[in-house]
mmCIF file of C-alpha atoms and ligand atoms in Angstrom:
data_model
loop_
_atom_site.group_PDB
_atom_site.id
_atom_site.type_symbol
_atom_site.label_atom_id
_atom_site.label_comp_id
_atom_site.label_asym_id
_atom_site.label_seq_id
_atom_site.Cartn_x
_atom_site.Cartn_y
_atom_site.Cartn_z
ATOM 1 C CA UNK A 30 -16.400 13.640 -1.457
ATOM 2 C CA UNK A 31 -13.605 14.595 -3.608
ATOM 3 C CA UNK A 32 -10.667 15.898 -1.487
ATOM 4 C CA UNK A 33 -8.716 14.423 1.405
ATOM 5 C CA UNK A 34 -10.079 16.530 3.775
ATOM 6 C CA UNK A 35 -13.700 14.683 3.444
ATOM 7 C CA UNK A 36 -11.760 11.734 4.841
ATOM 8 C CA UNK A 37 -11.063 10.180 8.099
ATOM 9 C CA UNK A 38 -7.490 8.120 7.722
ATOM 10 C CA UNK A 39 -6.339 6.049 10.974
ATOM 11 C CA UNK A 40 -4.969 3.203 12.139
ATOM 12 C CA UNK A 41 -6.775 0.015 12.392
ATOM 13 C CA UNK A 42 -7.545 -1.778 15.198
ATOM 14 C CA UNK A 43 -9.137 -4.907 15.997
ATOM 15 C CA UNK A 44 -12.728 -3.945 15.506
ATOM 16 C CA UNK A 45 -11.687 -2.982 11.653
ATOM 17 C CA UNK A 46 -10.571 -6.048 11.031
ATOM 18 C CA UNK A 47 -13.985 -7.334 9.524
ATOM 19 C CA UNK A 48 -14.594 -4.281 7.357
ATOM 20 C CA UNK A 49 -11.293 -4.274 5.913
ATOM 21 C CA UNK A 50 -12.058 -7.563 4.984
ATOM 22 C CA UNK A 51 -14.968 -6.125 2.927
ATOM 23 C CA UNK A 52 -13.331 -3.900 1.299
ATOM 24 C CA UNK A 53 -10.160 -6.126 0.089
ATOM 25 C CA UNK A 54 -13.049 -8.204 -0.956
ATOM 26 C CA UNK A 55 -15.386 -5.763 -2.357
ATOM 27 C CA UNK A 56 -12.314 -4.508 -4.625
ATOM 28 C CA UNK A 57 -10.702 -6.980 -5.689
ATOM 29 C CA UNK A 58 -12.203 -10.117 -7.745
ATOM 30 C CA UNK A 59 -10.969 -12.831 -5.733
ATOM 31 C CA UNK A 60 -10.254 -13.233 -1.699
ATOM 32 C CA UNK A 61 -6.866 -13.382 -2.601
ATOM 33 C CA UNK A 62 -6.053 -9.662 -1.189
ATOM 34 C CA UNK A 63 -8.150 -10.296 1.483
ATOM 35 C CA UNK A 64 -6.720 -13.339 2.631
ATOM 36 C CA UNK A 65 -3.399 -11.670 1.923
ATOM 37 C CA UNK A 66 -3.902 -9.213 4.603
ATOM 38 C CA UNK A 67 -5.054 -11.812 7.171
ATOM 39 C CA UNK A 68 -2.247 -13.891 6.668
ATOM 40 C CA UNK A 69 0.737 -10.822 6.970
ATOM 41 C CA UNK A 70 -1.064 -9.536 9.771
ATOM 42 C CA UNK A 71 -0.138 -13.069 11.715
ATOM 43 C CA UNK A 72 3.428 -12.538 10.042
ATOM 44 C CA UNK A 73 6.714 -10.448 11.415
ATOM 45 C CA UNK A 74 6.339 -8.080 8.599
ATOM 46 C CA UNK A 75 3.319 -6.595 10.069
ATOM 47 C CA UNK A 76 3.650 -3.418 11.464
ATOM 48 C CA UNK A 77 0.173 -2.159 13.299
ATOM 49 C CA UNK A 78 0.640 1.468 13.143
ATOM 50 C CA UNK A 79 0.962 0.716 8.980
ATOM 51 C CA UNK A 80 -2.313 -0.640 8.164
ATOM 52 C CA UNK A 81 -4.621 2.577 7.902
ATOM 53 C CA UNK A 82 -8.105 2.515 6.670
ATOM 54 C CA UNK A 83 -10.153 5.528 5.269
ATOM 55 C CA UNK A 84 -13.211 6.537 6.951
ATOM 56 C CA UNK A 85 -15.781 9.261 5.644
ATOM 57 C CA UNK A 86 -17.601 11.471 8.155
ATOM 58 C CA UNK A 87 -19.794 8.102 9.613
ATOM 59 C CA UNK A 88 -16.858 6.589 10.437
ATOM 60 C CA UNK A 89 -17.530 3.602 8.097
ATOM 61 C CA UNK A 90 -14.014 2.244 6.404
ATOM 62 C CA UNK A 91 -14.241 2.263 2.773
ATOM 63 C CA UNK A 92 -10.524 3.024 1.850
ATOM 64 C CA UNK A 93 -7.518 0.950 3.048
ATOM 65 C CA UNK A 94 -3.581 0.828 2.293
ATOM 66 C CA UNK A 95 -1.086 -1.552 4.053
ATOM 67 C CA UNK A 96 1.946 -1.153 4.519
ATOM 68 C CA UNK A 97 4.190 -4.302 5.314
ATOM 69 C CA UNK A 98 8.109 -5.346 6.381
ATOM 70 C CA UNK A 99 10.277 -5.985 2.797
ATOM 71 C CA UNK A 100 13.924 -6.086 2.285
ATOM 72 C CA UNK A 101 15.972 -4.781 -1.152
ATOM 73 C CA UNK A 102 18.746 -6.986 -0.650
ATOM 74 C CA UNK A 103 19.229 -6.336 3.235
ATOM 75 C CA UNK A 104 18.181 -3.180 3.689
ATOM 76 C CA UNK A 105 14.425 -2.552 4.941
ATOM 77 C CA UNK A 106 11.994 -1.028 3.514
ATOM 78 C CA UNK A 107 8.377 -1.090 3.051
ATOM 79 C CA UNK A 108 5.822 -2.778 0.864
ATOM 80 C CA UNK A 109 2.859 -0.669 0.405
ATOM 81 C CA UNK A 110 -0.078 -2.927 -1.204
ATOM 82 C CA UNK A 111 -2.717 -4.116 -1.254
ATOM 83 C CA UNK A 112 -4.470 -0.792 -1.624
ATOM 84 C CA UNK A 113 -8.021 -1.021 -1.902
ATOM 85 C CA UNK A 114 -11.594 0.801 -2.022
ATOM 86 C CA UNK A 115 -14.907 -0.358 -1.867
ATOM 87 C CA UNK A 116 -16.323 -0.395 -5.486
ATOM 88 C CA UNK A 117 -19.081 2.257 -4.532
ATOM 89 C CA UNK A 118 -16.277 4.666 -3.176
ATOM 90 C CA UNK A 119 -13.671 4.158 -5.562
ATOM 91 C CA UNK A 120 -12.377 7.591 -7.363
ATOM 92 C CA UNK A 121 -13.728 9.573 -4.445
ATOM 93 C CA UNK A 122 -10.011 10.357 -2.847
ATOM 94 C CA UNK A 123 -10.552 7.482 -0.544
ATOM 95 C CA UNK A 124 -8.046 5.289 -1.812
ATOM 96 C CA UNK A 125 -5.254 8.509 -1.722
ATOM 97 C CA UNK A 126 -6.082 9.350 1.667
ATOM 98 C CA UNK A 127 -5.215 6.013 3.256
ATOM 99 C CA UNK A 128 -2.121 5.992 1.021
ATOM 100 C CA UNK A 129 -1.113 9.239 2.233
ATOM 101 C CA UNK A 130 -1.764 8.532 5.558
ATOM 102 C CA UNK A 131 0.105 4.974 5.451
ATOM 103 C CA UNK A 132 3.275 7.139 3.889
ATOM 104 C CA UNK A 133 3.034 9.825 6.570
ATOM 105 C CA UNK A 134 3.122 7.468 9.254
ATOM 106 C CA UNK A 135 5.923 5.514 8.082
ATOM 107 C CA UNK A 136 7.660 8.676 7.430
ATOM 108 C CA UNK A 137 6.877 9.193 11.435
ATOM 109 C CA UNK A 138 8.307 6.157 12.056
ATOM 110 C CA UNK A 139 11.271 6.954 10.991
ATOM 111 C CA UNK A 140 11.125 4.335 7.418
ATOM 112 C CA UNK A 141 13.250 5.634 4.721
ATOM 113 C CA UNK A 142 11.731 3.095 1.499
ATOM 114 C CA UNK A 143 8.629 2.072 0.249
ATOM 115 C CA UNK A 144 8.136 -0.349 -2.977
ATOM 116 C CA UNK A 145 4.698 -0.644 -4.927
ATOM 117 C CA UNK A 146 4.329 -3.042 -7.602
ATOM 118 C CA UNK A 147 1.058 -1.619 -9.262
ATOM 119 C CA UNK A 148 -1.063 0.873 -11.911
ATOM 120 C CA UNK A 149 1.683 3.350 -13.231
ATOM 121 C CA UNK A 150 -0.439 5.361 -13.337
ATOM 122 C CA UNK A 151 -1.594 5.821 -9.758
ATOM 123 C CA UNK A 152 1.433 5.562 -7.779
ATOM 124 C CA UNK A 153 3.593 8.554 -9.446
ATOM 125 C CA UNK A 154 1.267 10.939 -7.855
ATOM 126 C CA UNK A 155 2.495 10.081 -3.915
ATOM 127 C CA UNK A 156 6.059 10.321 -5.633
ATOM 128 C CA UNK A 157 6.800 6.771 -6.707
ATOM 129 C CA UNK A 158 9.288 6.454 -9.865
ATOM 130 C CA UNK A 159 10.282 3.655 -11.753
ATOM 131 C CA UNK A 160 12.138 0.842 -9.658
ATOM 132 C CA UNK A 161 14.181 -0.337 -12.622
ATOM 133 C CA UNK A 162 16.333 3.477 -12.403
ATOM 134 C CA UNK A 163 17.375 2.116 -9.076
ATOM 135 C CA UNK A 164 18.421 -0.927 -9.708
ATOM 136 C CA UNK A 165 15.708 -2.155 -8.013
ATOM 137 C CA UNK A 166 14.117 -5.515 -9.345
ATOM 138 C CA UNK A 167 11.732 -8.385 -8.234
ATOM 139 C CA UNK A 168 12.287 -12.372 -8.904
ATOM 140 C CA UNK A 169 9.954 -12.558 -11.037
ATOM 141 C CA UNK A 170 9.049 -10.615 -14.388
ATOM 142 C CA UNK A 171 6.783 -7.824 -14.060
ATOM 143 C CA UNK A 172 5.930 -5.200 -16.463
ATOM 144 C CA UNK A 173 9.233 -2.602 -15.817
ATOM 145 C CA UNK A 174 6.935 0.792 -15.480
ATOM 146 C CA UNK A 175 4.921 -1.863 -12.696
ATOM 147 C CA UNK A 176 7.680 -1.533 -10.084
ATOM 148 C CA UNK A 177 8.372 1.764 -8.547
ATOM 149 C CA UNK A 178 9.840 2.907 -5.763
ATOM 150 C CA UNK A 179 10.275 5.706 -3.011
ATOM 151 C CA UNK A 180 12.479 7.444 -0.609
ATOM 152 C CA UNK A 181 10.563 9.139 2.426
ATOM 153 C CA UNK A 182 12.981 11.554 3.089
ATOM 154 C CA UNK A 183 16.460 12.342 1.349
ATOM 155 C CA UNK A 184 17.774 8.855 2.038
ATOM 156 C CA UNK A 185 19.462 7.810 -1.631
ATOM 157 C CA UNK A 186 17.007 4.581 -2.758
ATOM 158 C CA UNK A 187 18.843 1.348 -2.324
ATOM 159 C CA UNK A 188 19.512 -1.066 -5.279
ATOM 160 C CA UNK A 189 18.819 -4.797 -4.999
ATOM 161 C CA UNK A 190 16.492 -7.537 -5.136
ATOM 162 C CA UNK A 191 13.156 -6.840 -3.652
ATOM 163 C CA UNK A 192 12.757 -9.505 -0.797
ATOM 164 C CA UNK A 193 8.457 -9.498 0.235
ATOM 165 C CA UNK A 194 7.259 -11.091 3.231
ATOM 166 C CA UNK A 195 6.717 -14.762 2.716
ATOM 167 C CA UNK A 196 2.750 -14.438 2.894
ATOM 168 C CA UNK A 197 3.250 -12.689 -0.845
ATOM 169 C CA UNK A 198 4.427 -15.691 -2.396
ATOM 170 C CA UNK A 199 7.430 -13.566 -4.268
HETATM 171 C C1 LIG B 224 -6.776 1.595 -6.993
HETATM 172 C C2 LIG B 224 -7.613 2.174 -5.850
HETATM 173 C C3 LIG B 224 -7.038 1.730 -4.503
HETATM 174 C C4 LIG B 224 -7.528 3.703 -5.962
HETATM 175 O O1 LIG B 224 -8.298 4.285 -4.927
HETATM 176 P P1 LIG B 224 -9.435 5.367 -5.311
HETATM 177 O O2 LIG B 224 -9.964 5.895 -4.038
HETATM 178 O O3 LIG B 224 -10.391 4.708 -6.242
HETATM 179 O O4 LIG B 224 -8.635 6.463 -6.130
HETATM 180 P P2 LIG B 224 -8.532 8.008 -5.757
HETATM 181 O O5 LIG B 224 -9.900 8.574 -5.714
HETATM 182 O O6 LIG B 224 -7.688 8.196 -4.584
HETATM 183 O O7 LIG B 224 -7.766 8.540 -6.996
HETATM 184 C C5 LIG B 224 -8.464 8.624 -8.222
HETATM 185 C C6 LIG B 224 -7.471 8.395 -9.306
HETATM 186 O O8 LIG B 224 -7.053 7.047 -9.275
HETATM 187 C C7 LIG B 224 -7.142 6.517 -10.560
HETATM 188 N N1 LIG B 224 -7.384 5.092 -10.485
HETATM 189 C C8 LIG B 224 -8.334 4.461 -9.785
HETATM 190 N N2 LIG B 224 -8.259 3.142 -10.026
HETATM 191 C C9 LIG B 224 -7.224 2.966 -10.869
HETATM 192 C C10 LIG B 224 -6.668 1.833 -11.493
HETATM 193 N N3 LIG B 224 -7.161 0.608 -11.289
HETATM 194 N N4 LIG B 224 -5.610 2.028 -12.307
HETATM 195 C C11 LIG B 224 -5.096 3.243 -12.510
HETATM 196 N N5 LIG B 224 -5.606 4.371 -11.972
HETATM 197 C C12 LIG B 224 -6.667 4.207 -11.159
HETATM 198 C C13 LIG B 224 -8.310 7.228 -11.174
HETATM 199 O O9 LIG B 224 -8.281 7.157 -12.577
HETATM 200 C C14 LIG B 224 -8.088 8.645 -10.686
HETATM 201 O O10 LIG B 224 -7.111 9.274 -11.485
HETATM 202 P P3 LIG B 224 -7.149 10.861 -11.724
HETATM 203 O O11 LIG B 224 -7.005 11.487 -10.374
HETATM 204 O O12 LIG B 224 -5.963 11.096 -12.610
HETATM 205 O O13 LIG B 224 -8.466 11.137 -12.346
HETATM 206 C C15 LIG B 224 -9.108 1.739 -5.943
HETATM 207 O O14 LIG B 224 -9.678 2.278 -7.129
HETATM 208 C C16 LIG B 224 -9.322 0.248 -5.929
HETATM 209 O O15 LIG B 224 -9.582 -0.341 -4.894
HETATM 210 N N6 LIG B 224 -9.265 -0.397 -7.117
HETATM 211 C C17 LIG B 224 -9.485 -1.832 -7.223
HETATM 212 C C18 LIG B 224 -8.370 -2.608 -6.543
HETATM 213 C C19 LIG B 224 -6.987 -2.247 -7.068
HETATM 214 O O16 LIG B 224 -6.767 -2.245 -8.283
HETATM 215 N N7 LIG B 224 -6.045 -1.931 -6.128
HETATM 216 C C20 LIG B 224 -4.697 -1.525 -6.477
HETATM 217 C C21 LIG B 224 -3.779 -2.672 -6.612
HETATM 218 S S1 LIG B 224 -3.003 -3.120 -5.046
#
């Protein structure tokens, strides 16, 4: 499996909610991620719709991308993260495909701004750019190329402090 196409992307719903467990846990090296996700999903910056899981052609989840409620200053936007495949899956296009999917839906939805703080390397190729050009910035110091931003649609990107859902400790 190699292209999007090979993958299933949908929304989760309560029956996931063990698997994506798995995989947060599975990709990462602590529960933190995991536990993460179990603790915004009880929080008002959950949106339902925005938590999307990657699926190949059994239907098992391997690939999952969240997107959650932020604020730069007081506008909204959206927090993608954590993003996450199992290790056996990882490089396969799972990992895209629920991004994708997560940004197409919030697109949808009518959302206008999504943050990542992440690999530099990954998140330029769904269109993120550099944060700091924005006069976006965190309260706490993160590598500058680490912070990047995006606008959904031709909204101009807002500048200000990015304000996370209280579950991310930032
Ligand atoms: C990061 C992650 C979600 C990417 O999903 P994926 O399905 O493995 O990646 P895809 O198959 O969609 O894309 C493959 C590309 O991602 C790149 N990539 C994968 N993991 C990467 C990482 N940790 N850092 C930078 N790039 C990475 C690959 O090098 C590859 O690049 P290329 O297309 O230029 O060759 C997944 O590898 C993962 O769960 N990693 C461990 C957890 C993590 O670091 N999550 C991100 C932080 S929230």
């Amino acid at each position: 499996m190699s292209t999007r196409t090979n993958w299933i992307t949908r929304a989760e719903t309560a029956a996931d909610i063990p698997a994506i467990r798995k995989i947060n846990l599975g990709a990462f090296e602590t529960a933190e991620e995991a536990d993460l996700v179990d603790a915004l999903r009880t929080d008002s910056a959950w949106i339902g719709d925005l938590s999307i899981l990657s699926a190949g052609p059994d239907g098992n989840p391997v690939g999952y991308a969240l997107l959650t409620r932020c604020h730069v200053d007081d506008t909204p936007a959206l927090c993608l993260g954590p993003c996450a495949v199992l290790p056996e899956y990882q490089k396969t296009g799972a990992g895209s495909a629920a991004i994708r999917a997560a940004l197409e839906a919030a697109a949808q939805a009518g959302e206008h701004f999504v943050i990542v703080l992440g690999h530099p390397s990954y998140y330029p190729r769904f269109g993120f750019t550099r944060a700091s050009e924005y006069g976006i910035r965190l309260s706490i110091d993160v590598p500058d190329e680490a912070l990047m931003a995006l606008s959904l649609d031709s909204a101009q990107l807002p500048s200000g402090l990015v304000r996370y859902a209280a579950p991310f400790g930032i």
